[in-house]
Short mmCIF file of C-alpha atoms and ligand atoms in Angstrom, two decimals:
data_model
loop_
_atom_site.label_atom_id
_atom_site.label_comp_id
_atom_site.label_asym_id
_atom_site.label_seq_id
_atom_site.Cartn_x
_atom_site.Cartn_y
_atom_site.Cartn_z
CA UNK U 1 -1.58 -13.00 -31.35
CA UNK U 2 1.99 -11.73 -31.70
CA UNK U 3 4.44 -14.24 -30.21
CA UNK U 4 7.65 -12.24 -30.85
CA UNK U 5 8.26 -11.44 -27.20
CA UNK U 6 7.29 -14.95 -26.06
CA UNK U 7 9.84 -16.39 -28.46
CA UNK U 8 12.42 -13.96 -27.14
CA UNK U 9 11.67 -15.09 -23.58
CA UNK U 10 12.12 -18.74 -24.55
CA UNK U 11 8.57 -20.00 -25.11
CA UNK U 12 8.45 -22.44 -28.02
CA UNK U 13 5.79 -22.81 -30.67
CA UNK U 14 4.21 -25.93 -29.11
CA UNK U 15 3.59 -24.31 -25.73
CA UNK U 16 2.45 -21.06 -27.30
CA UNK U 17 -0.12 -22.76 -29.53
CA UNK U 18 -1.34 -25.03 -26.74
CA UNK U 19 -1.88 -22.02 -24.46
CA UNK U 20 -3.66 -20.04 -27.16
CA UNK U 21 -6.15 -22.86 -27.56
CA UNK U 22 -6.73 -23.11 -23.81
CA UNK U 23 -7.28 -19.37 -23.60
CA UNK U 24 -10.01 -19.39 -26.22
CA UNK U 25 -12.00 -21.70 -23.99
CA UNK U 26 -11.54 -19.42 -21.02
CA UNK U 27 -13.12 -16.32 -22.51
CA UNK U 28 -16.46 -16.67 -20.68
CA UNK U 29 -14.67 -17.34 -17.35
CA UNK U 30 -12.49 -14.28 -17.80
CA UNK U 31 -15.55 -12.19 -18.53
CA UNK U 32 -17.07 -13.24 -15.21
CA UNK U 33 -13.83 -12.47 -13.36
CA UNK U 34 -13.68 -9.02 -14.98
CA UNK U 35 -17.26 -8.33 -13.98
CA UNK U 36 -16.49 -9.09 -10.34
CA UNK U 37 -13.36 -6.94 -10.49
CA UNK U 38 -15.36 -4.06 -11.94
CA UNK U 39 -17.94 -4.32 -9.17
CA UNK U 40 -15.26 -4.40 -6.48
CA UNK U 41 -13.33 -1.55 -8.07
CA UNK U 42 -16.45 0.60 -7.84
CA UNK U 43 -17.00 -0.53 -4.26
CA UNK U 44 -13.50 0.71 -3.34
CA UNK U 45 -13.88 4.00 -5.23
CA UNK U 46 -17.25 4.58 -3.59
CA UNK U 47 -15.72 4.08 -0.13
CA UNK U 48 -12.83 6.44 -0.91
CA UNK U 49 -15.18 9.12 -2.19
CA UNK U 50 -17.57 8.80 0.72
CA UNK U 51 -14.72 9.29 3.18
CA UNK U 52 -13.27 12.17 1.17
CA UNK U 53 -9.79 10.73 0.66
CA UNK U 54 -7.44 13.62 -0.12
CA UNK U 55 -3.72 14.45 -0.13
CA UNK U 56 -3.56 15.07 3.64
CA UNK U 57 -4.34 11.36 4.09
CA UNK U 58 -0.99 10.50 2.54
CA UNK U 59 1.19 12.42 5.00
CA UNK U 60 3.75 10.46 7.01
CA UNK U 61 3.61 10.44 10.80
CA UNK U 62 6.22 9.26 13.27
CA UNK U 63 6.50 8.66 17.00
CA UNK U 64 3.25 8.02 18.83
CA UNK U 65 1.17 8.87 15.81
CA UNK U 66 -1.57 10.73 17.70
CA UNK U 67 -4.20 12.34 15.48
CA UNK U 68 -3.02 10.46 12.43
CA UNK U 69 -5.66 11.62 9.95
CA UNK U 70 -4.56 9.35 7.10
CA UNK U 71 -4.47 6.23 9.24
CA UNK U 72 -7.84 6.91 10.88
CA UNK U 73 -9.46 7.62 7.54
CA UNK U 74 -7.97 4.51 5.93
CA UNK U 75 -9.62 2.51 8.69
CA UNK U 76 -12.96 4.13 7.88
CA UNK U 77 -12.45 3.28 4.20
CA UNK U 78 -11.71 -0.36 5.03
CA UNK U 79 -14.75 -0.51 7.30
CA UNK U 80 -16.86 0.88 4.43
CA UNK U 81 -15.49 -1.58 1.84
CA UNK U 82 -16.04 -4.55 4.15
CA UNK U 83 -19.37 -3.26 5.57
CA UNK U 84 -18.22 -3.31 9.20
CA UNK U 85 -18.57 -0.85 12.09
CA UNK U 86 -14.82 -0.51 12.57
CA UNK U 87 -11.42 -1.51 11.24
CA UNK U 88 -7.83 -1.74 12.40
CA UNK U 89 -5.38 -1.47 9.48
CA UNK U 90 -1.78 -1.07 10.54
CA UNK U 91 1.83 -1.54 9.48
CA UNK U 92 2.40 -2.62 13.11
CA UNK U 93 0.42 -5.77 12.28
CA UNK U 94 3.33 -7.63 10.72
CA UNK U 95 1.58 -10.42 8.81
CA UNK U 96 -1.58 -12.50 8.57
CA UNK U 97 -0.66 -14.77 11.44
CA UNK U 98 -0.04 -11.73 13.64
CA UNK U 99 -3.42 -10.23 12.72
CA UNK U 100 -5.14 -13.51 13.56
CA UNK U 101 -3.21 -13.86 16.83
CA UNK U 102 -4.24 -10.32 17.83
CA UNK U 103 -7.89 -10.92 16.94
CA UNK U 104 -8.00 -14.16 18.93
CA UNK U 105 -6.07 -13.10 22.01
CA UNK U 106 -7.94 -9.78 22.20
CA UNK U 107 -11.34 -11.41 22.26
CA UNK U 108 -10.74 -14.55 24.32
CA UNK U 109 -10.20 -14.76 28.08
CA UNK U 110 -8.95 -17.54 30.36
CA UNK U 111 -11.55 -20.31 30.59
CA UNK U 112 -13.08 -19.46 27.20
CA UNK U 113 -13.17 -21.99 24.39
CA UNK U 114 -12.20 -21.33 20.79
CA UNK U 115 -13.98 -23.54 18.25
CA UNK U 116 -12.98 -24.30 14.66
CA UNK U 117 -15.99 -25.89 12.94
CA UNK U 118 -14.13 -26.30 9.62
CA UNK U 119 -11.31 -28.63 10.66
CA UNK U 120 -7.67 -27.90 11.23
CA UNK U 121 -6.66 -24.25 10.87
CA UNK U 122 -3.69 -22.90 8.88
CA UNK U 123 -0.32 -24.29 10.00
CA UNK U 124 0.98 -21.17 11.72
CA UNK U 125 -2.19 -20.94 13.82
CA UNK U 126 -1.44 -24.28 15.43
CA UNK U 127 1.22 -22.56 17.47
CA UNK U 128 -0.88 -19.46 18.12
CA UNK U 129 -3.64 -21.65 19.54
CA UNK U 130 -1.34 -24.19 21.20
CA UNK U 131 -2.41 -27.21 19.15
CA UNK U 132 1.33 -27.60 18.75
CA UNK U 133 3.07 -26.78 22.02
CA UNK U 134 4.44 -23.26 21.80
CA UNK U 135 5.48 -20.45 24.12
CA UNK U 136 2.88 -17.74 24.76
CA UNK U 137 0.15 -19.73 22.96
CA UNK U 138 -3.50 -19.14 23.81
CA UNK U 139 -3.40 -22.47 25.62
CA UNK U 140 -0.75 -21.14 28.01
CA UNK U 141 -3.18 -18.33 28.85
CA UNK U 142 -5.94 -20.79 29.68
CA UNK U 143 -7.92 -20.66 26.43
CA UNK U 144 -9.28 -24.06 25.38
CA UNK U 145 -9.54 -25.24 21.80
CA UNK U 146 -12.06 -27.53 20.16
CA UNK U 147 -12.32 -28.61 16.52
CA UNK U 148 -15.07 -30.16 14.44
CA UNK U 149 -13.86 -31.56 11.13
CA UNK U 150 -15.72 -31.19 7.87
CA UNK U 151 -17.56 -34.28 6.66
CA UNK U 152 -15.76 -36.45 4.12
CA UNK U 153 -17.70 -34.77 1.28
CA UNK U 154 -16.61 -31.31 2.47
CA UNK U 155 -19.97 -30.40 4.02
CA UNK U 156 -20.37 -28.99 7.55
CA UNK U 157 -20.95 -31.46 10.39
CA UNK U 158 -23.88 -29.50 11.81
CA UNK U 159 -24.69 -32.03 14.54
CA UNK U 160 -21.06 -32.21 15.60
CA UNK U 161 -20.89 -28.42 15.72
CA UNK U 162 -24.09 -28.22 17.76
CA UNK U 163 -22.77 -30.64 20.35
CA UNK U 164 -19.38 -28.87 20.49
CA UNK U 165 -21.03 -25.58 21.48
CA UNK U 166 -21.39 -25.24 25.24
CA UNK U 167 -21.45 -22.15 27.48
CA UNK U 168 -17.66 -21.77 27.34
CA UNK U 169 -17.48 -21.30 23.55
CA UNK U 170 -16.80 -17.61 23.07
CA UNK U 171 -15.39 -17.41 19.56
CA UNK U 172 -15.64 -19.47 16.39
CA UNK U 173 -12.86 -19.28 13.80
CA UNK U 174 -13.69 -20.03 10.17
CA UNK U 175 -10.94 -20.26 7.56
CA UNK U 176 -12.21 -19.22 4.13
CA UNK U 177 -9.32 -20.47 2.00
CA UNK U 178 -8.23 -24.09 1.89
CA UNK U 179 -4.66 -22.89 2.51
CA UNK U 180 -2.41 -25.90 1.96
CA UNK U 181 -5.11 -28.50 2.48
CA UNK U 182 -7.15 -30.47 0.01
CA UNK U 183 -10.57 -29.47 1.33
CA UNK U 184 -12.53 -27.06 -0.86
CA UNK U 185 -12.31 -23.33 -0.19
CA UNK U 186 -15.52 -22.01 1.36
CA UNK U 187 -17.65 -19.60 -0.62
CA UNK U 188 -18.90 -16.52 1.23
CA UNK U 189 -22.42 -17.94 0.89
CA UNK U 190 -21.41 -21.15 2.68
CA UNK U 191 -19.65 -19.18 5.39
CA UNK U 192 -22.87 -17.19 5.82
CA UNK U 193 -24.85 -20.38 6.22
CA UNK U 194 -22.44 -21.62 8.88
CA UNK U 195 -22.54 -18.31 10.77
CA UNK U 196 -26.38 -18.32 10.76
CA UNK U 197 -26.37 -21.83 12.18
CA UNK U 198 -23.93 -20.91 14.95
CA UNK U 199 -25.83 -17.73 15.80
CA UNK U 200 -29.07 -19.74 15.95
CA UNK U 201 -27.54 -21.82 18.74
CA UNK U 202 -26.11 -18.84 20.64
CA UNK U 203 -26.28 -15.37 19.16
CA UNK U 204 -23.50 -13.99 21.39
CA UNK U 205 -20.76 -16.21 19.93
CA UNK U 206 -18.19 -14.13 18.05
CA UNK U 207 -17.75 -15.43 14.50
CA UNK U 208 -14.31 -14.64 13.08
CA UNK U 209 -13.24 -15.40 9.52
CA UNK U 210 -9.64 -15.89 8.41
CA UNK U 211 -10.11 -14.06 5.11
CA UNK U 212 -6.57 -14.58 3.73
CA UNK U 213 -6.47 -15.01 -0.08
CA UNK U 214 -10.24 -14.47 -0.32
CA UNK U 215 -10.63 -10.68 -0.47
CA UNK U 216 -12.25 -9.39 -3.68
CA UNK U 217 -12.63 -12.83 -5.23
CA UNK U 218 -16.41 -12.50 -4.88
CA UNK U 219 -18.66 -9.45 -4.78
CA UNK U 220 -19.48 -10.02 -1.12
CA UNK U 221 -17.23 -10.65 1.87
CA UNK U 222 -17.91 -12.75 4.99
CA UNK U 223 -18.68 -9.56 6.91
CA UNK U 224 -21.66 -9.05 4.57
CA UNK U 225 -22.94 -12.40 5.79
CA UNK U 226 -22.79 -11.91 9.55
CA UNK U 227 -19.11 -12.35 10.46
CA UNK U 228 -18.20 -10.28 13.53
CA UNK U 229 -14.55 -10.05 12.48
CA UNK U 230 -12.65 -10.67 9.26
CA UNK U 231 -8.88 -10.81 9.32
CA UNK U 232 -6.15 -10.78 6.68
CA UNK U 233 -2.72 -9.77 5.46
CA UNK U 234 -1.81 -6.70 3.40
CA UNK U 235 0.91 -8.59 1.51
CA UNK U 236 -1.86 -10.71 0.08
CA UNK U 237 -5.02 -9.54 -1.74
CA UNK U 238 -6.05 -6.22 -0.13
CA UNK U 239 -2.59 -4.64 -0.28
CA UNK U 240 -2.77 -4.85 -4.07
CA UNK U 241 0.94 -5.68 -4.25
CA UNK U 242 1.88 -2.17 -3.12
CA UNK U 243 1.66 -2.51 0.66
CA UNK U 244 5.13 -3.58 1.88
CA UNK U 245 3.82 -4.91 5.23
CA UNK U 246 0.65 -4.90 7.31
CA UNK U 247 -2.55 -6.58 8.33
CA UNK U 248 -6.17 -5.71 8.89
CA UNK U 249 -9.01 -6.63 11.22
CA UNK U 250 -12.49 -5.38 10.28
CA UNK U 251 -15.50 -6.02 12.45
CA UNK U 252 -17.80 -4.84 15.19
CA UNK U 253 -16.71 -1.81 17.21
CA UNK U 254 -16.41 -3.97 20.31
CA UNK U 255 -14.20 -6.63 18.71
CA UNK U 256 -11.98 -4.15 16.86
CA UNK U 257 -11.46 -2.00 19.98
CA UNK U 258 -10.36 -5.09 21.87
CA UNK U 259 -7.89 -5.81 19.07
CA UNK U 260 -6.50 -2.28 19.23
CA UNK U 261 -5.87 -2.59 22.97
CA UNK U 262 -4.22 -5.95 22.48
CA UNK U 263 -2.06 -4.67 19.57
CA UNK U 264 -0.79 -1.60 21.41
CA UNK U 265 -1.57 -1.56 25.14
CA UNK U 266 -4.56 -1.40 27.50
CA UNK U 267 -5.54 2.26 27.72
CA UNK U 268 -3.81 3.22 24.45
CA UNK U 269 -5.74 1.30 21.80
CA UNK U 270 -6.37 2.71 18.36
CA UNK U 271 -5.04 6.20 19.23
CA UNK U 272 -1.37 5.28 18.83
CA UNK U 273 0.65 3.83 15.96
CA UNK U 274 2.46 6.09 13.51
CA UNK U 275 1.94 5.33 9.82
CA UNK U 276 5.66 5.70 8.95
CA UNK U 277 4.91 7.06 5.48
CA UNK U 278 3.06 3.96 4.31
CA UNK U 279 -0.32 5.58 3.67
CA UNK U 280 0.17 6.14 -0.09
CA UNK U 281 0.99 2.44 -0.52
CA UNK U 282 -1.95 1.34 1.65
CA UNK U 283 -4.53 3.54 -0.07
CA UNK U 284 -3.25 2.94 -3.57
CA UNK U 285 -2.82 -0.78 -2.90
CA UNK U 286 -6.45 -1.07 -1.81
CA UNK U 287 -7.44 0.87 -4.92
CA UNK U 288 -5.51 -1.59 -7.13
CA UNK U 289 -6.54 -4.71 -5.22
CA UNK U 290 -9.71 -5.70 -7.14
CA UNK U 291 -7.82 -5.62 -10.46
CA UNK U 292 -4.73 -7.33 -9.07
CA UNK U 293 -6.88 -10.09 -7.59
CA UNK U 294 -8.63 -10.55 -10.93
CA UNK U 295 -5.26 -11.05 -12.66
CA UNK U 296 -4.22 -13.62 -10.07
CA UNK U 297 -7.57 -15.40 -10.49
CA UNK U 298 -7.19 -15.54 -14.26
CA UNK U 299 -3.75 -17.04 -13.75
CA UNK U 300 -5.16 -19.68 -11.40
CA UNK U 301 -7.96 -20.60 -13.81
CA UNK U 302 -5.53 -20.72 -16.75
CA UNK U 303 -3.07 -22.93 -14.84
CA UNK U 304 -5.92 -25.20 -13.75
CA UNK U 305 -7.20 -25.76 -17.27
CA UNK U 306 -3.73 -26.15 -18.89
CA UNK U 307 -2.59 -28.76 -16.43
CA UNK U 308 -5.91 -30.54 -16.38
CA UNK U 309 -5.74 -30.93 -20.15
CA UNK U 310 -2.31 -32.47 -19.74
CA UNK U 311 -3.81 -35.09 -17.42
CA UNK U 312 -2.83 -33.75 -13.99
CA UNK U 313 -5.28 -33.48 -11.10
CA UNK U 314 -5.97 -29.84 -10.35
CA UNK U 315 -7.68 -28.45 -7.25
CA UNK U 316 -9.93 -26.67 -8.02
CA UNK U 317 -10.38 -28.23 -11.47
CA UNK U 318 -10.53 -26.26 -14.71
CA UNK U 319 -14.25 -25.56 -14.57
CA UNK U 320 -15.16 -25.20 -10.84
CA UNK U 321 -16.09 -21.87 -9.27
CA UNK U 322 -13.26 -20.24 -7.34
CA UNK U 323 -13.34 -18.66 -3.93
CA UNK U 324 -9.64 -17.93 -3.43
CA UNK U 325 -6.57 -17.38 -5.61
CA UNK U 326 -4.73 -20.64 -4.85
CA UNK U 327 -4.31 -23.34 -7.48
CA UNK U 328 -2.97 -26.77 -6.56
CA UNK U 329 -1.60 -29.06 -9.28
CA UNK U 330 -0.66 -32.66 -8.50
CA UNK U 331 2.39 -33.22 -10.68
CA UNK U 332 3.12 -36.71 -9.40
CA UNK U 333 6.92 -36.51 -9.35
CA UNK U 334 9.84 -34.63 -7.84
CA UNK U 335 11.29 -33.84 -11.28
CA UNK U 336 8.08 -32.23 -12.48
CA UNK U 337 7.78 -30.11 -9.32
CA UNK U 338 11.31 -28.84 -9.87
CA UNK U 339 10.70 -28.05 -13.54
CA UNK U 340 7.43 -26.29 -12.71
CA UNK U 341 9.01 -24.08 -10.06
CA UNK U 342 12.00 -23.28 -12.29
CA UNK U 343 9.56 -22.05 -14.91
CA UNK U 344 7.78 -19.76 -12.47
CA UNK U 345 11.12 -18.41 -11.26
CA UNK U 346 12.40 -17.85 -14.80
CA UNK U 347 9.33 -15.71 -15.56
CA UNK U 348 9.84 -13.34 -12.59
CA UNK U 349 10.77 -9.66 -12.90
CA UNK U 350 13.03 -10.03 -9.84
CA UNK U 351 15.56 -12.86 -9.25
CA UNK U 352 14.74 -14.53 -12.58
CA UNK U 353 18.29 -15.90 -12.83
CA UNK U 354 17.96 -17.89 -9.59
CA UNK U 355 17.46 -21.68 -9.83
CA UNK U 356 15.06 -23.08 -7.22
CA UNK U 357 16.25 -26.27 -5.48
CA UNK U 358 14.40 -28.52 -3.01
CA UNK U 359 15.56 -27.77 0.53
CA UNK U 360 14.79 -28.94 4.06
CA UNK U 361 12.63 -26.41 5.95
CA UNK U 362 11.86 -26.12 9.65
CA UNK U 363 8.42 -27.53 10.43
CA UNK U 364 8.29 -29.79 7.35
CA UNK U 365 8.99 -33.51 7.26
CA UNK U 366 10.22 -33.41 3.65
CA UNK U 367 12.20 -31.09 1.41
CA UNK U 368 10.30 -28.08 0.11
CA UNK U 369 10.74 -26.24 -3.17
CA UNK U 370 9.75 -22.61 -3.66
CA UNK U 371 9.74 -20.19 -6.55
CA UNK U 372 9.24 -16.49 -6.04
CA UNK U 373 10.72 -13.35 -7.49
CA UNK U 374 8.86 -10.60 -5.72
CA UNK U 375 9.21 -6.86 -5.18
CA UNK U 376 7.92 -7.33 -1.62
CA UNK U 377 9.70 -10.22 0.04
CA UNK U 378 7.42 -13.11 0.86
CA UNK U 379 4.44 -11.43 -0.76
CA UNK U 380 2.13 -14.10 -2.07
CA UNK U 381 -0.13 -11.81 -4.07
CA UNK U 382 2.93 -11.72 -6.33
CA UNK U 383 3.45 -14.77 -8.52
CA UNK U 384 4.82 -17.66 -6.48
CA UNK U 385 4.74 -21.45 -6.29
CA UNK U 386 5.79 -23.91 -3.66
CA UNK U 387 5.16 -27.37 -2.29
CA UNK U 388 6.58 -30.18 -0.17
CA UNK U 389 8.51 -32.81 -2.16
CA UNK U 390 6.34 -35.78 -1.22
CA UNK U 391 3.19 -37.60 -2.36
CA UNK U 392 1.14 -36.43 -4.24
CA UNK U 393 3.89 -34.04 -5.39
CA UNK U 394 1.53 -31.09 -5.52
CA UNK U 395 2.61 -27.54 -6.24
CA UNK U 396 0.59 -24.65 -4.88
CA UNK U 397 0.55 -21.75 -7.23
CA UNK U 398 -0.79 -18.28 -6.48
CA UNK U 399 -0.66 -14.60 -7.26
CA UNK U 400 0.54 -12.46 -10.10
CA UNK U 401 0.29 -8.69 -9.93
CA UNK U 402 -0.83 -8.66 -13.55
CA UNK U 403 -2.58 -11.31 -15.60
CA UNK U 404 0.14 -11.15 -18.26
CA UNK U 405 2.83 -11.97 -15.76
CA UNK U 406 0.79 -14.87 -14.35
CA UNK U 407 0.26 -16.08 -17.91
CA UNK U 408 3.98 -15.94 -18.71
CA UNK U 409 4.74 -17.82 -15.49
CA UNK U 410 2.44 -20.68 -16.41
CA UNK U 411 3.70 -20.78 -19.99
CA UNK U 412 7.26 -20.88 -18.72
CA UNK U 413 6.41 -23.73 -16.33
CA UNK U 414 4.95 -25.66 -19.28
CA UNK U 415 8.03 -24.87 -21.34
CA UNK U 416 10.39 -26.26 -18.67
CA UNK U 417 8.29 -29.42 -18.34
CA UNK U 418 8.21 -29.78 -22.11
CA UNK U 419 11.95 -29.26 -22.53
CA UNK U 420 12.81 -31.84 -19.88
CA UNK U 421 10.50 -34.37 -21.52
CA UNK U 422 8.14 -34.44 -18.53
CA UNK U 423 5.06 -33.61 -20.59
CA UNK U 424 3.97 -34.13 -24.16
CA UNK U 425 1.99 -31.47 -25.91
CA UNK U 426 -0.06 -32.78 -28.77
CA UNK U 427 -3.10 -31.55 -30.64
CA UNK U 428 -6.10 -31.23 -28.34
C1 PLP X 501 -1.23 -16.77 4.56
C2 PLP X 501 -2.28 -17.27 5.47
C3 PLP X 501 -2.20 -17.07 6.85
C4 PLP X 501 -1.00 -16.49 7.53
O1 PLP X 501 -0.54 -15.35 6.98
P1 PLP X 501 1.02 -14.94 7.06
O2 PLP X 501 0.98 -13.57 6.51
O3 PLP X 501 1.76 -15.91 6.22
O4 PLP X 501 1.40 -14.97 8.48
C5 PLP X 501 -3.26 -17.53 7.61
N1 PLP X 501 -4.31 -18.15 7.07
C6 PLP X 501 -4.41 -18.37 5.74
C7 PLP X 501 -5.62 -19.07 5.20
C8 PLP X 501 -3.41 -17.94 4.90
O5 PLP X 501 -3.51 -18.15 3.60
#
């Protein structure tokens, strides 16, 4: 392996050799990841061919956006890829939280109960639901919330879930990714098992999956296993790094139509919403997504094994199966978190000269450090790392539009830790 460019970028011999040894071990894992990416690439191509994607789909529309051929066809392509009856894929959905808020508020009515059978949902949803007091929350509109935590070993509390389901439970929300928690990410198979159980109690309960960070990590999606709605952000996996904004909701015709009325207005629904010239990015991003996700996954696996070998606790560990693209590394000290993030930043194509510093952030009870140098601001399918500066001093690392960039980011993080004397790299 030629290390000329690595040397030029500041990676020393010790880190380079260490990483080369780790990579040899990862060959079989990478082969598996490539096989999944290949399958999903074909799935996307098949959907695009079936729905006869052509140049007219890429035309920009403005204003009301009536008869927007490209937008309507993109929604058919998404529905095909995710095996659902319908899809809503729009730049007017501003982020993942917005998509989830639309899906929930469109399908719940006053007096209904929302149930999370997998513990606490993602932070931003606390305000959407009203777990944390917030204006315009579902709670303010009379929607109740109930939660059943996972068992200590990460398994589902089936009895607890059964007793939480009464006649008022209308919708169940299942978060696939661990997000910023320490519980394991749910595989699609486990989500399927949970959905079957819920449907066996009452088949009319709507099962929604927060699919953020999970798309294209496996060959199947939660909608292949009975989910009535799956929801996510286009500046994560399915936008392939090219979508500059947007969200999607795929699901049953009934659920998706409700979402369209909620997103625009009663009576208008899916018919309005100009595409503003974003169709090329949305189509091409979806086309790229399986490969982009595979690069991010390789980065996560590589980071996991490198840091595990250096004695740090990694979640998931270096050998576990992965069901999302997030890697947590418990670095155990403030100094190491800073060095790690500075390495990620130094490897970026954008803003590489910026030095990340810990900083107080609204909603956090400690300083937070972040590293990101992205083409699309805030995009977390691009290489980024962050974490609160407190016990256990864990950084969350995700993304990378290409495997080689993810690799450089991790090598650079190791280099910064090595240079500041925070790690020792010896012979393995
Ligand atoms: C990112 C994320 C969200 C929220 O998405 P935003 O685009 O940041 O609003 C919700 N749930 C999970 C699991 C996520 O990872």
